[in-house]
Structure formats: structure tokens, C-alpha cells
Short mmCIF file of C-alpha atoms and ligand atoms in Angstrom, two decimals:
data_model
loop_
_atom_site.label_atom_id
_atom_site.label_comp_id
_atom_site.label_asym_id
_atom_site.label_seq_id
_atom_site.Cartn_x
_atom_site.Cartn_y
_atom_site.Cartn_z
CA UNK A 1 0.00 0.00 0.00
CA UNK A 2 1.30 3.19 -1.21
CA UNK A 3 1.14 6.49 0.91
CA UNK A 4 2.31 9.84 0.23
CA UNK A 5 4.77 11.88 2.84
CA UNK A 6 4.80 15.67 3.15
CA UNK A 7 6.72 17.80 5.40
CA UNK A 8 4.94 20.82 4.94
CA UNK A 9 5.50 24.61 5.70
CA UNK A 10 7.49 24.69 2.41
CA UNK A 11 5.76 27.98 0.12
CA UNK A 12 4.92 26.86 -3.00
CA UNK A 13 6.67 28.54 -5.66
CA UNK A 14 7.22 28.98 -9.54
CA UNK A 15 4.24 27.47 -12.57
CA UNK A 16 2.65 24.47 -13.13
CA UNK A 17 0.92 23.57 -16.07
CA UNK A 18 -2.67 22.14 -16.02
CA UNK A 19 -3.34 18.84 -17.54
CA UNK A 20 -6.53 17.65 -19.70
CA UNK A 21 -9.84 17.94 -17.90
CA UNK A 22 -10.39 14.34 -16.08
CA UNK A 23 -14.59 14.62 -16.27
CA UNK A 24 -14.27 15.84 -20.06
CA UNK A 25 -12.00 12.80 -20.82
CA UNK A 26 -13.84 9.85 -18.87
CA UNK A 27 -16.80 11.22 -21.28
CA UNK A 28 -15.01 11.67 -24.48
CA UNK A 29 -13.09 8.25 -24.70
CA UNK A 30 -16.35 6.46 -24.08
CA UNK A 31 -17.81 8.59 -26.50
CA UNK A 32 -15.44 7.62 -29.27
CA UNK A 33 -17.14 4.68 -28.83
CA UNK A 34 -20.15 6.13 -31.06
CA UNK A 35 -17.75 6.84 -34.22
CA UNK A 36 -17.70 4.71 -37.18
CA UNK A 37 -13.89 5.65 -37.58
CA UNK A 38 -10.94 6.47 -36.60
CA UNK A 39 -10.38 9.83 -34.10
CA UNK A 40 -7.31 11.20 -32.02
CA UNK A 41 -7.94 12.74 -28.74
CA UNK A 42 -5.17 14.82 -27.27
CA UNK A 43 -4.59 16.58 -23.57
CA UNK A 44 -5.67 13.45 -22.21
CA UNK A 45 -4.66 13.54 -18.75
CA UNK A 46 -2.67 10.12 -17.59
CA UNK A 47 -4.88 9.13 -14.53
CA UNK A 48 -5.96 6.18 -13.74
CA UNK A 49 -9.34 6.06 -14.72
CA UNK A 50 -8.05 6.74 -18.16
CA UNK A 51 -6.18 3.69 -18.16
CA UNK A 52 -9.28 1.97 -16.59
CA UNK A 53 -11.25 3.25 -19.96
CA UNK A 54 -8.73 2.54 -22.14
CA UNK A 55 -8.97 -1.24 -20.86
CA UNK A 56 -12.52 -1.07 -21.24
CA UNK A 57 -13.09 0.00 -24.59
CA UNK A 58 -10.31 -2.76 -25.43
CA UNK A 59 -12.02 -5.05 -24.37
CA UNK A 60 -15.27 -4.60 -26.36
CA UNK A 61 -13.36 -4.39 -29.65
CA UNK A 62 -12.10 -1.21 -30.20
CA UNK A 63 -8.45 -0.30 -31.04
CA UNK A 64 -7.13 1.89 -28.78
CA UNK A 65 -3.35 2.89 -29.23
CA UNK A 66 -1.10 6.18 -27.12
CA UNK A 67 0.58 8.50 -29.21
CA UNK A 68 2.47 9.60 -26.00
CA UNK A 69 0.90 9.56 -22.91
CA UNK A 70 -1.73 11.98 -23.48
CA UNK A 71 -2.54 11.12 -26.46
CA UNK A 72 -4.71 8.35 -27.44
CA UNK A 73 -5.68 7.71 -31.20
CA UNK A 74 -9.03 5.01 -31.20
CA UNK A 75 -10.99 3.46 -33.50
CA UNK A 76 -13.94 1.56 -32.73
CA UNK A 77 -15.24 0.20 -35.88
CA UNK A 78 -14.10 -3.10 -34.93
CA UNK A 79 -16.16 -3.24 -31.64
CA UNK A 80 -18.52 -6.08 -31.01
CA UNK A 81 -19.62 -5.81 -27.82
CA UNK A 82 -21.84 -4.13 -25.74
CA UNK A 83 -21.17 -5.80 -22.08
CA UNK A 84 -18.88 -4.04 -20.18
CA UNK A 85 -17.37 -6.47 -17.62
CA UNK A 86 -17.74 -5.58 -13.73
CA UNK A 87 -13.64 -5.96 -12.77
CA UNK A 88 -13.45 -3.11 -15.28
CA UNK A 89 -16.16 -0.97 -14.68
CA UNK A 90 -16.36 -1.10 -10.55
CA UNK A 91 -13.59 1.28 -9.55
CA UNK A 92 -14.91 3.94 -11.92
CA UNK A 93 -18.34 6.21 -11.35
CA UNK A 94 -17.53 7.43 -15.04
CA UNK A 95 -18.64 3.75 -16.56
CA UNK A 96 -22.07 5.18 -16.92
CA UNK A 97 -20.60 6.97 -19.95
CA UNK A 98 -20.52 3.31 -21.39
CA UNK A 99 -24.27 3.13 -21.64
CA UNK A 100 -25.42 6.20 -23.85
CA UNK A 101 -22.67 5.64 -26.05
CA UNK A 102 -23.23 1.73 -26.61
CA UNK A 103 -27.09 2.39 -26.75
CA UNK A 104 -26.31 4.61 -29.54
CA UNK A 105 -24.06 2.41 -31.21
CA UNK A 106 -25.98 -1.04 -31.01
CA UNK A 107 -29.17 -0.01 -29.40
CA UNK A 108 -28.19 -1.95 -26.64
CA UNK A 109 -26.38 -1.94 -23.67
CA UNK A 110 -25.03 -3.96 -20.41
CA UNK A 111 -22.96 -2.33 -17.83
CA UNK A 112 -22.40 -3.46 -14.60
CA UNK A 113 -23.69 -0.42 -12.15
CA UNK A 114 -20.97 2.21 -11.38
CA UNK A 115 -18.30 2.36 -8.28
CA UNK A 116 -16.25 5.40 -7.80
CA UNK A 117 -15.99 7.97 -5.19
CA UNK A 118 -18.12 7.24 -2.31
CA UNK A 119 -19.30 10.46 -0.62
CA UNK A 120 -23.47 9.37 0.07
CA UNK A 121 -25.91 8.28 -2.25
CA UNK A 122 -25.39 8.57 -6.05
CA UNK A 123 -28.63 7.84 -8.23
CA UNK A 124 -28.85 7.72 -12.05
CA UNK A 125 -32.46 7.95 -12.14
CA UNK A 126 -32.26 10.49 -14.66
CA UNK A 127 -29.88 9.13 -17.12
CA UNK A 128 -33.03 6.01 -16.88
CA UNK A 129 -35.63 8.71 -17.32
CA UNK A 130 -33.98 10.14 -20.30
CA UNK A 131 -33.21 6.44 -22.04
CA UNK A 132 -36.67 5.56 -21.15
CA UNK A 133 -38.03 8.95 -23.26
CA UNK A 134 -35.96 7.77 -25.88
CA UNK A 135 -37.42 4.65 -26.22
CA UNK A 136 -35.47 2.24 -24.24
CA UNK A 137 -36.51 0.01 -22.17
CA UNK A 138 -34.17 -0.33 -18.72
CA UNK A 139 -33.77 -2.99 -15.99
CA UNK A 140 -31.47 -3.89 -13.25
CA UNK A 141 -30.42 -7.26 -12.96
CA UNK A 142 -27.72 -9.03 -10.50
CA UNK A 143 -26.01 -5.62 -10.52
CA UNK A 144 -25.62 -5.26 -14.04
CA UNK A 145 -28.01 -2.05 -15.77
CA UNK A 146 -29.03 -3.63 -19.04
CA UNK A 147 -30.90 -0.75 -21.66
CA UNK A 148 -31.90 -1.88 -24.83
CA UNK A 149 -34.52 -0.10 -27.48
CA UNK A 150 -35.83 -1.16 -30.66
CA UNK A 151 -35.64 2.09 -31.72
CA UNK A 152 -34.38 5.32 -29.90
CA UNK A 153 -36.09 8.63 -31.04
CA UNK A 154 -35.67 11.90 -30.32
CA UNK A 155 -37.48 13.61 -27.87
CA UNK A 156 -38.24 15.82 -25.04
CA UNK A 157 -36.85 15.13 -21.33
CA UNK A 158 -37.17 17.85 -18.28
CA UNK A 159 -34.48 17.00 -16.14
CA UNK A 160 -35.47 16.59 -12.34
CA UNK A 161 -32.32 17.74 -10.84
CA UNK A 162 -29.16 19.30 -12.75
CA UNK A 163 -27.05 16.63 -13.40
CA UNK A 164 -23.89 16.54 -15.61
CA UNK A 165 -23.59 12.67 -16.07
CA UNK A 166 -27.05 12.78 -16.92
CA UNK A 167 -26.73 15.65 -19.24
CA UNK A 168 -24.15 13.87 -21.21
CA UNK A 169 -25.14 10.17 -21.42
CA UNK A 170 -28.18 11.63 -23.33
CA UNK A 171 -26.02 13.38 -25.69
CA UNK A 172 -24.01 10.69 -26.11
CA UNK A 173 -27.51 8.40 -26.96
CA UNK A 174 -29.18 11.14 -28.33
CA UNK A 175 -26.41 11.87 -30.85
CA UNK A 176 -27.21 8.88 -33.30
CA UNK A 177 -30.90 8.38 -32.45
CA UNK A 178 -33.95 8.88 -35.06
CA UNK A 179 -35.12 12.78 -35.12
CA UNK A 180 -34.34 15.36 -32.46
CA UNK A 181 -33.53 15.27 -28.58
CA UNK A 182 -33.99 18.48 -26.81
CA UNK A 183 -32.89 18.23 -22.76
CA UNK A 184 -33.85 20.89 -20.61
CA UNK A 185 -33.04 22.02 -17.49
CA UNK A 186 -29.47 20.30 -18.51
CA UNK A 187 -25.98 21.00 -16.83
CA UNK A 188 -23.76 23.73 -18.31
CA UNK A 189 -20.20 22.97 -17.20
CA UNK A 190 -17.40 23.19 -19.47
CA UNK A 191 -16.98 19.34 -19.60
CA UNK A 192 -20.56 18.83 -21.05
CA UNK A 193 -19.33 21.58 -23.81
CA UNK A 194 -16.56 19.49 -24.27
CA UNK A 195 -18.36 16.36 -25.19
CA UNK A 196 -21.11 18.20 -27.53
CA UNK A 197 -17.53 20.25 -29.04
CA UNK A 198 -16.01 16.61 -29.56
CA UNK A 199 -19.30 14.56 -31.24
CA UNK A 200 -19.59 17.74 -33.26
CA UNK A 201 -16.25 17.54 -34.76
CA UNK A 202 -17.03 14.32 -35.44
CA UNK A 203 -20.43 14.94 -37.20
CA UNK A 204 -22.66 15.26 -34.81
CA UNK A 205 -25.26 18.04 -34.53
CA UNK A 206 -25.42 19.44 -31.13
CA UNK A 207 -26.68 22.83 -30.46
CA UNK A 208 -27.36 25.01 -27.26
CA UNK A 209 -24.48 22.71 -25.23
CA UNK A 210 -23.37 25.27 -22.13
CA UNK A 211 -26.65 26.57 -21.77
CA UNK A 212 -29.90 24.97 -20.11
CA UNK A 213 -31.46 23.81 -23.16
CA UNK A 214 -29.28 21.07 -25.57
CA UNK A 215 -30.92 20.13 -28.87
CA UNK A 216 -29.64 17.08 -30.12
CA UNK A 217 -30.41 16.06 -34.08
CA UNK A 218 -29.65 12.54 -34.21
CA UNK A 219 -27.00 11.96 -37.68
CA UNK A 220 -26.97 7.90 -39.34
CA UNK A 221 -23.37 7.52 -38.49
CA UNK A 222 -20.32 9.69 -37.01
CA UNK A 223 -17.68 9.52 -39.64
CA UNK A 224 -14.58 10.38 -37.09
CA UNK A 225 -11.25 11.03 -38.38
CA UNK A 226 -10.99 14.56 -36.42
CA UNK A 227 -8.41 15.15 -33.88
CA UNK A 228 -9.71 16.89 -30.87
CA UNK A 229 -8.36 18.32 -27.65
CA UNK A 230 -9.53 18.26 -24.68
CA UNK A 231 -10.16 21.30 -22.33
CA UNK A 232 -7.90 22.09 -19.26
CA UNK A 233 -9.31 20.43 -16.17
CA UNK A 234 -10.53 23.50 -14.13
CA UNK A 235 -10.58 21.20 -10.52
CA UNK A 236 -6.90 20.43 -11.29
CA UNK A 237 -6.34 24.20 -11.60
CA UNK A 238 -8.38 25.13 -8.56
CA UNK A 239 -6.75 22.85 -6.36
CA UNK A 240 -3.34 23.98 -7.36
CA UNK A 241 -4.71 27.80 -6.76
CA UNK A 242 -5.82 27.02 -3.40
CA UNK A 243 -2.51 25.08 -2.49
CA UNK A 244 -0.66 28.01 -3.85
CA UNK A 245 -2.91 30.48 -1.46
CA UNK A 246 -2.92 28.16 1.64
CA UNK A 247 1.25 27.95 1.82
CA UNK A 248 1.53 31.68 1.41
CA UNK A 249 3.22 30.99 -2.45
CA UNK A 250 3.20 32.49 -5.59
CA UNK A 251 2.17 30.06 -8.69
CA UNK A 252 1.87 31.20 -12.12
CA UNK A 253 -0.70 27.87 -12.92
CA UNK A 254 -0.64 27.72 -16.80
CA UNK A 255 -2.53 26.04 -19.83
CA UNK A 256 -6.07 27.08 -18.11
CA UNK A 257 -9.39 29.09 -19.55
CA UNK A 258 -9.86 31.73 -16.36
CA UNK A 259 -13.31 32.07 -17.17
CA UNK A 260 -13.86 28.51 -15.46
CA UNK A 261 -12.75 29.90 -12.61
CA UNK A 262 -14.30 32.36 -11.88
CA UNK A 263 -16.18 31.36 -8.89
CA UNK A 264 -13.00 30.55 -7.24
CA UNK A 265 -11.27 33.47 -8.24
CA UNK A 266 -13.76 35.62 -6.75
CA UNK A 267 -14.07 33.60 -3.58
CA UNK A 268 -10.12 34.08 -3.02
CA UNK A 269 -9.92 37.74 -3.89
CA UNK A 270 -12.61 38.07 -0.96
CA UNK A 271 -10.51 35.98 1.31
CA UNK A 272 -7.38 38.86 0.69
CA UNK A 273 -5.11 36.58 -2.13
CA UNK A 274 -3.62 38.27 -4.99
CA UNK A 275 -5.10 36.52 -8.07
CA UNK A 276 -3.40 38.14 -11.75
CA UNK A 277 -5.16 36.66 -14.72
CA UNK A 278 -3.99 36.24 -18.08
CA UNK A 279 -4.85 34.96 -21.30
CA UNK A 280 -4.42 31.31 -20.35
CA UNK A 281 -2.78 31.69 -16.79
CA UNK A 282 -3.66 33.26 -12.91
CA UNK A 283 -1.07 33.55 -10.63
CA UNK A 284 -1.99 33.37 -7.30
CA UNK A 285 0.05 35.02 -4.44
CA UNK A 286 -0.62 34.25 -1.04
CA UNK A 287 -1.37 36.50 2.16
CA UNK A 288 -0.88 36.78 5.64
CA UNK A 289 -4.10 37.59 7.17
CA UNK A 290 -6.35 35.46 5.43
CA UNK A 291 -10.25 36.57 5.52
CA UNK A 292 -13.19 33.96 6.44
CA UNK A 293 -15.54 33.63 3.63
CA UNK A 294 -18.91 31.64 3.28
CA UNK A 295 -19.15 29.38 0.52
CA UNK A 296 -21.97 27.29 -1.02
CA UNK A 297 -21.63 24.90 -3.70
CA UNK A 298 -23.91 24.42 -6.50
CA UNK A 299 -23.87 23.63 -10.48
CA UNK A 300 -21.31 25.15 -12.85
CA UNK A 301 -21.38 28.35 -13.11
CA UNK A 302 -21.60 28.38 -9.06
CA UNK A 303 -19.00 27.50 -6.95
CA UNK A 304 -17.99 23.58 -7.74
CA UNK A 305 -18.39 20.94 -5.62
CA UNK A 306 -14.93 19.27 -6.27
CA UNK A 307 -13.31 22.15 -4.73
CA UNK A 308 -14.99 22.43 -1.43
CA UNK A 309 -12.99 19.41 0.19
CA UNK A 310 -9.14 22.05 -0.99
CA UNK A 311 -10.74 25.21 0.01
CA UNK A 312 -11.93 23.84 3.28
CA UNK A 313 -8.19 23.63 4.49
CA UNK A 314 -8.09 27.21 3.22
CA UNK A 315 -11.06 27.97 5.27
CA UNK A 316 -9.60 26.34 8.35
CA UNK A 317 -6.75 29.18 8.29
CA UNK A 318 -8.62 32.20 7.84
CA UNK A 319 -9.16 34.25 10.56
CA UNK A 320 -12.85 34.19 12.14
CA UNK A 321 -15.94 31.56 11.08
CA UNK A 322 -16.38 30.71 7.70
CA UNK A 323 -18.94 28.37 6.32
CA UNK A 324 -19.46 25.85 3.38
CA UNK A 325 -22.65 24.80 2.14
CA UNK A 326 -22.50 21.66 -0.01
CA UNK A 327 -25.24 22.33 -2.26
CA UNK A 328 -24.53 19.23 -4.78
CA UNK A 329 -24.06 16.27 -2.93
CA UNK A 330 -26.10 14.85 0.24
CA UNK A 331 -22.66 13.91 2.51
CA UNK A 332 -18.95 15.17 1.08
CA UNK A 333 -17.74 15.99 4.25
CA UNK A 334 -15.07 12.55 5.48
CA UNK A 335 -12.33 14.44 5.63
CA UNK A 336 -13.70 17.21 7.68
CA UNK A 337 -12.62 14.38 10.89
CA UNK A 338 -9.22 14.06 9.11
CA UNK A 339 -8.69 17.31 9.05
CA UNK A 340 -9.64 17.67 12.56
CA UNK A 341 -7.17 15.19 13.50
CA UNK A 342 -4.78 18.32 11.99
CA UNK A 343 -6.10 20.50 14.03
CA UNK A 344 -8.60 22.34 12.25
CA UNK A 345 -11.66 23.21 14.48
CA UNK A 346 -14.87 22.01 11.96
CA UNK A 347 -18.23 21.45 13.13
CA UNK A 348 -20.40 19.99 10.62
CA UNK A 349 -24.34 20.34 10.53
CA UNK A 350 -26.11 18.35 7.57
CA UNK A 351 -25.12 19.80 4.53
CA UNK A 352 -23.51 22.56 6.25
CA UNK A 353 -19.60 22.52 7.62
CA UNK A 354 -19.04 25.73 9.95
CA UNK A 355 -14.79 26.20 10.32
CA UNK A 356 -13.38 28.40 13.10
CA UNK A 357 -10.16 29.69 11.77
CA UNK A 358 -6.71 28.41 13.13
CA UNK A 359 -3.41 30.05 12.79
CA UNK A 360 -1.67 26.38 12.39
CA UNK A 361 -2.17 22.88 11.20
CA UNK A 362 -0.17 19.80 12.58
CA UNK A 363 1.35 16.92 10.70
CA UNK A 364 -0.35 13.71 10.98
CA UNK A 365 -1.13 10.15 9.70
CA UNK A 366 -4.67 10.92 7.45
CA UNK A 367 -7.05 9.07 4.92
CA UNK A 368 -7.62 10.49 1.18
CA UNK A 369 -11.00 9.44 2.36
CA UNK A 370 -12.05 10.38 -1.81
CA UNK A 371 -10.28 11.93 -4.76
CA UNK A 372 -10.96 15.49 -3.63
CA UNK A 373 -10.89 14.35 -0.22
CA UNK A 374 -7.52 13.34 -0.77
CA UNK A 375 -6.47 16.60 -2.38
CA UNK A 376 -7.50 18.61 0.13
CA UNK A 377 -5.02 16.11 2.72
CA UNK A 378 -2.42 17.09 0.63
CA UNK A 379 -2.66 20.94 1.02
CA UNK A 380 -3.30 19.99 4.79
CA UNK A 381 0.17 18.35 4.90
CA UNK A 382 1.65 21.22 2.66
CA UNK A 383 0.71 23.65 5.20
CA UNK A 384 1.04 21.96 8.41
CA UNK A 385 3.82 21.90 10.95
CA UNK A 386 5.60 18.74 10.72
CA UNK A 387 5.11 15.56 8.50
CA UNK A 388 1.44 14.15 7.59
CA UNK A 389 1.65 10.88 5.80
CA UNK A 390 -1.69 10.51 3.72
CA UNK A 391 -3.08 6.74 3.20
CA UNK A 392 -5.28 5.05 0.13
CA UNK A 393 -3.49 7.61 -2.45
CA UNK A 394 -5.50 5.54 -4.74
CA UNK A 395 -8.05 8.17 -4.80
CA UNK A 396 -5.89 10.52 -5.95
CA UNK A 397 -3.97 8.58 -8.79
CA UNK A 398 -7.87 8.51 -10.05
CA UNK A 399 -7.92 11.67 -11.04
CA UNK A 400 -4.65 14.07 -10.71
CA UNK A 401 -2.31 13.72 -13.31
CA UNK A 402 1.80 13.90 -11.83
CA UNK A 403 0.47 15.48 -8.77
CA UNK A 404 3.86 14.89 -6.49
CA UNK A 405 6.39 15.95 -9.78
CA UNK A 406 3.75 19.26 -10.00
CA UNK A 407 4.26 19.93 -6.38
CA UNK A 408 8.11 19.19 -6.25
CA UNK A 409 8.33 21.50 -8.89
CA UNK A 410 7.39 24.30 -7.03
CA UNK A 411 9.16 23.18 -4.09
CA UNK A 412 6.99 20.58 -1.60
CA UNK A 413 8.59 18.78 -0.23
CA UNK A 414 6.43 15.29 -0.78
CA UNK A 415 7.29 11.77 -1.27
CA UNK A 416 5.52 8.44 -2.38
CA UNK A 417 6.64 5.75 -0.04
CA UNK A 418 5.20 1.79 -0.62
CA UNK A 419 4.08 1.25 2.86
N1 EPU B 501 -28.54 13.10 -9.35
C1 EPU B 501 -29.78 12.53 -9.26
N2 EPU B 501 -30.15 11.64 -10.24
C2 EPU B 501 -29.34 11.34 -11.30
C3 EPU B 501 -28.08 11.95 -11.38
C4 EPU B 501 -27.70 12.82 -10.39
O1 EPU B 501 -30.55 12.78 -8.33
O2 EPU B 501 -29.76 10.55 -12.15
C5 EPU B 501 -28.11 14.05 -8.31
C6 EPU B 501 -26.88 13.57 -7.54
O3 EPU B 501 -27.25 12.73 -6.47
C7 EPU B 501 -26.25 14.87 -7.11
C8 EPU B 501 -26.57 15.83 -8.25
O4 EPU B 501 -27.67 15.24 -8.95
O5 EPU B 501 -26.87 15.31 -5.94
C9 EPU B 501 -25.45 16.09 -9.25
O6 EPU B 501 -24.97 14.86 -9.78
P1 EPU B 501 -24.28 14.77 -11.21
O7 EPU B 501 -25.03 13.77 -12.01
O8 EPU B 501 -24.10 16.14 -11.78
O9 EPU B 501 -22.88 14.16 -10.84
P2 EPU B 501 -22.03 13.11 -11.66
O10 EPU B 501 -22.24 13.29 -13.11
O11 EPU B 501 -22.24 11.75 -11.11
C10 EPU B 501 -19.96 14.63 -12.00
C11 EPU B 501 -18.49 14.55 -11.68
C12 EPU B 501 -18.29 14.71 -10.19
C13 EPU B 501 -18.89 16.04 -9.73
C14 EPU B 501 -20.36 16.14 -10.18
C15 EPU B 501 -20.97 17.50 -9.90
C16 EPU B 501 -17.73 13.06 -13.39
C17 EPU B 501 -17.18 11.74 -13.73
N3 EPU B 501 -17.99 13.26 -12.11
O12 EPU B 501 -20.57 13.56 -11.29
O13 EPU B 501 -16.88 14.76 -10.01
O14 EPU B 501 -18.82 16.15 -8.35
O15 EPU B 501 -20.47 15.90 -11.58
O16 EPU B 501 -20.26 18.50 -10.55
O17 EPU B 501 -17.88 13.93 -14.23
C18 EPU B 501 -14.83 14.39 -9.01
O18 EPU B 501 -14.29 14.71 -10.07
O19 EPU B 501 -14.20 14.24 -7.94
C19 EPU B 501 -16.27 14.16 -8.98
C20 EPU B 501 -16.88 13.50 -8.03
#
């Protein structure tokens, strides 16, 4: 078992450049699995539920080749199967990607229901609802989500809640169905763009993608041979901003779009950090008296859930009582008793996690209790007095590409040690 050492303290210091978005990518492989052709994707970040995917969509047929190591070239006319096998698919939430894209493809589909990140209960009742409008008919059997339609047609489906998986596995069935697919009330993060950006380069016809209202016209066949490139992943970014702010650095992070960030941006500038923006860069300089703020999460283009867990360590050493309200998910709050075992003074209340400010942090053994979890341990142990060794860093490898090299680069001090 692996686990990663910090001795914190250390300022963070110099730039970092972001890698590939990981929820744009765990969509757009799968999706690849819709084109009658060949297709490059580059600015895939190397994660591991990349490699996870990439053994996946071997497995049912399709040829799936690196350039370098983020870039992955895939062609998936020679795919004959649409079962997707449960040691594959159980580490990875993502797998649900597997079903709108096969139902498009064969009209059929068998996936064995999703792992992942476990932070409360994670329903796909509206990916069904959607599949179901389209035609399909849906059951659960033995664990294993089986959709199959004689026919999918276009139609249209009022989503519930805002969901972005939801959102995009009825693109992804919508894309080669009969007639049109219009979703409303759908998600508008920059990853959903992403996907609709990619299946249109590709042939599709998506229209309205970023807003709350996609229109979908389904096309016979996706012809492929486009290269496409994948967004910067803005939770990669954030995290990095927040580590650069919590050790008092100054990190020029690179290869970004600020305009994803905004949320975060904002939120820092009212805690007293410097942020600079550029073109394709922010540079974030830290402070010394650090202001409380209140923060609630909600769907792109609010404050995102994937950063509460990181900017909750930031909370923890701003002066006075901040709050966060986790406005997404039911329970993401684990590592609020990690970090307590640091020394940060949280008090959580439902969905609610109220944080009296602490000058300092101490070192100590933790849990990546999930992937953001896990990153948020990380800036604990940057910033903390002493050493914190952080255990099950196989959350992290999930989803942050070369985070240790990053971080050595601009000076942490952080090892990986086999345990
Ligand atoms: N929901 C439903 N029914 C559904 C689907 C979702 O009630 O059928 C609810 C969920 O329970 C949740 C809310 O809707 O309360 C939002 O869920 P969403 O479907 O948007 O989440 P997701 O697609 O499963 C993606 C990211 C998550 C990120 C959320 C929210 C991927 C692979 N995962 O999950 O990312 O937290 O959107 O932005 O894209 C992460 O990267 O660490 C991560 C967990």
C-alpha cells in the first residue's frame, strides 16, 4: 500500500501547467465509442481512470493505441460488444458513460452499475428517465443495468435535478438516435461543452451545449477522423490555486481558460489573495491575514463541488468563522474528521460545515477518504507543521495527473513511499 509523505511549511513557488480535464476525458473516450472511424484525442490527462477506460473500450473491440501519454488515437469500428465487464467498470463512477454511447451504437447496452468515489448516495435515475423517453426500455439485474430499445427517437426530457452525467449520457444516446432530442433544465459545465464540441467535430449536430437547453439532431453515423483536444481540467487548476494560497506561495498555474474559474477566483480575492489573470494563466500570491468567507456549492457556473474538500483547508486558516454549504451532494464531508485530527476546528451540521479559523495545522497520519478528499489532505500536509503521511493515495492517482512531480516542482517537499 502506497502512501504519500509531506513535510509541509514549504511555500509553493514557480508554474505548473494544467493537464486535460479528467470529467471531459472519462466522457469523451467512451464517446469515441459512437464513431464509425478512426479519431485522435489529445490533452488526455494520464490518470488512472483513463487507463481503466482505455482497458474497457479494449475489451469490447475497439483499437485503442497512445501517441504519448496523453494522447490516445481510437478506432472503434471493430467493436462487437456491448457488455462491459464488472472488474473493469467497478472502480470507476464514469462507466455510466458506457451506456449512452453503446445504446447509440448497437441499441443496446449492459454495464455493470458504477463504483467510484463514495461520498453518500449517487442515483442515475435520470440518465433512466432520459433512455426511457428515448425509447429504451431499462432494468437492473444481479447488478448489471441492461438498456436496450428497438428504436431510440428523439425527444423531449425535463431534467429533475441538474445533473452533468445525466446531461451527457443523453447526448451521447441522443447523438445517433432517429429525429431530435432536446434536454432541458441540462448542466452547463465546461466538460458537457466538451463532449457536444467533440461529437460535433465528429459529425454530430449538437446545439445550445453550455446553456440549459441542448438540442440534439440525431445523424446515421459519425464519420470520425478529427483530432480533438480536450479542455484544461478546471478542478486540477483550482486545487493547485488554493494550495498556492494556503502555503503563502506564488504560482503562475498555466494552460487554463480563467473564465472557469471564476467562482473561485472571486471567492479568493474576498478571502485577501492576490489573483493576476492572463490569457491562459492566474497567478496566485498568497497572504498573511487570510479573511473567512462563506461558501456554497452548487452547479457550474456556481462554486464547484470538487473544490470544497481544498478550500476547506483554506477555510480552516482564515481568521474568524467561515462556512461551506454543499449544495450538490447529500454527505462530502469525510475528511472534515481528518482534518480535525490536523487540528482544524470544523463542526459539521447536515449539509452545512461551519470552520473556526486556526493560525496552524499539525502533521499527521490521514485518509484520502475520496479523490478530492484526498487533495484537500495534501494541502493539509503542505501547510502543516511537521510531517502528515496521507493513506489510500488511490483516490488521488484517479484523477490528478503527476500530482507529487507538479508539487516538487514548485518546491513541496512530498514523497511516495510503498508502505
Ligand atoms: N442526481 C440525481 N439523479 C441522477 C443523477 C444525479 O438525483 O440521475 C443528483 C446527484 O445525487 C447529485 C446531483 O444530482 O446530488 C449532481 O450529480 P451529477 O449527475 O451532476 O454528478 P455526476 O455526473 O455523477 C460529475 C463529476 C463529479 C462532480 C459532479 C458534480 C464526473 C465523472 N464526475 O458527477 O466529479 O462532483 O459531476 O459536478 O464527471 C470528481 O471529479 O471528484 C467528482 C466527483
Amino acid at each position: 500500500m502506497e502512501k504519500l509523505v509531506v513535510n509541509g511549511q514549504k511555500p509553493l513557488n514557480g508554474e505548473i501547467y494544467i493537464s486535460g480535464a479528467k470529467n471531459a476525458a472519462v466522457a469523451i473516450i467512451p464517446a469515441a465509442l459512437l464513431i464509425d472511424g478512426p479519431c485522435r484525442i489529445e490533452n488526455v490527462p494520464d490518470i488512472k481512470d483513463i487507463r481503466t477506460l482505455k482497458d474497457i473500450l479494449a475489451s469490447l473491440g475497439a483499437e485503442v493505441q497512445y501517441e504519448d501519454k496523453n494522447t490516445i488515437d481510437i478506432n472503434s469500428q471493430s467493436v462487437n460488444s456491448y457488455t462491459a465487464p464488472y472488474e473493469l467498470v467497478k472502480s470507476m463512477r464514469a462507466s455510466y458513460y458506457l451506456l449512452g454511447a453503446l445504446l447509440g451504437k448497437f441499441k443496446r447496452a449492459e454495464v455493470s452499475l458504477p463504483g467510484g468515489c463514495d461520498f453518500g448516495f449517487r442515483p442515475i435515475d435520470q440518465h433512466i428517465k432520459g433512455f426511457e423517453a428515448m425509447g429504451a426500455k431499462v432494468e437492473i439485474e444481479h447488478g448489471v443495468i441492461k438498456v436496450y430499445a428497438e428504436e431510440l427517437t428523439g425527444c423531449q426530457i425535463y431534467m429533475d435535478v441538474v445533473s452533468v452525467g445525466a446531461t451527457i449520457n443523453l447526448m451521447l444516446a441522443a447523438a445517433r438516435a432517429k429525429g431530435t432530442t432536446i434536454i432541458e433544465n441540462a448542466a452547463k459545465e465546461p466538460h458537457v461543452v466538451d463532449v457536444a464540441n467533440f461529437l460535433n467535430a465528429m459529425g454530430a449536430n449538437i446545439k445550445g451545449a453550455g446553456t440549459d437547453v441542448i438540442k440534439i439532431k440525431g445523424v446515421d453515423s459519425l464519420a470520425g477522423g478529427a483530432t480533438y483536444s480536450i479542455i484544461p481540467d478546471m478542478i486540477e487548476a483550482g486545487t493547485f490555486m488554493v494550495a498556492a494560497a494556503a502555503t503563502k506561495g506564488d504560482v503562475a498555474i498555466r494552460n487554463i481558460i480563467p473564465k472557469h474559474m471564476e467562482s473561485l477566483t472571486a471567492k479568493l480575492i474576498e478571502m485577501n489573495i492576490k489573483v493576476i489573470e492572463g490569457e491562459d494563466w492566474i497567478r496566485v500570491i498568497g497572504c498573511d491575514n487570510l479573511q473567512k468567507a462563506n461558501i456554497k456549492t452548487l452547479p457550474y457556473p456556481g462554486f464547484p463541488t470538487d473544490l470544497h474538500p481544498p478550500v476547506a483547508v483554506l477555510l480552516c486558516l482564515a481568521e474568524g468563522t467561515s462556512t461551506i454549504t454543499e449544495g450538490v451532494w447529500d454527505s462530502r464531508f469525510q475528511y472534515a474528521e481528518e482534518l480535525k485530527r490536523m487540528g482544524a476546528h470544523i463542526k459539521v451540521e447536515g449539509r452545512m460545515a461551519v470552520i473556526e479559523g486556526t493560525p496552524q495545522l499539525s502533521g499527521a497520519p490521514v485518509r484520502a477518504t475520496d479523490l478530492r478528499a484526498g487533495a484537500a489532505m495534501v494541502i493539509a500536509g503542505l501547510v502543516a507543521q511537521g510531517t502528515t503521511e496521507i493513506y489510500d493515495v488511490k483516490y488521488i492517482d484517479r484523477g490528478y495527473e503527476d500530482l507529487e512531480a507538479k508539487l516538487k516542482g514548485l518546491g513541496a517537499d512530498i514523497t511516495r513511499v510503498d508502505d
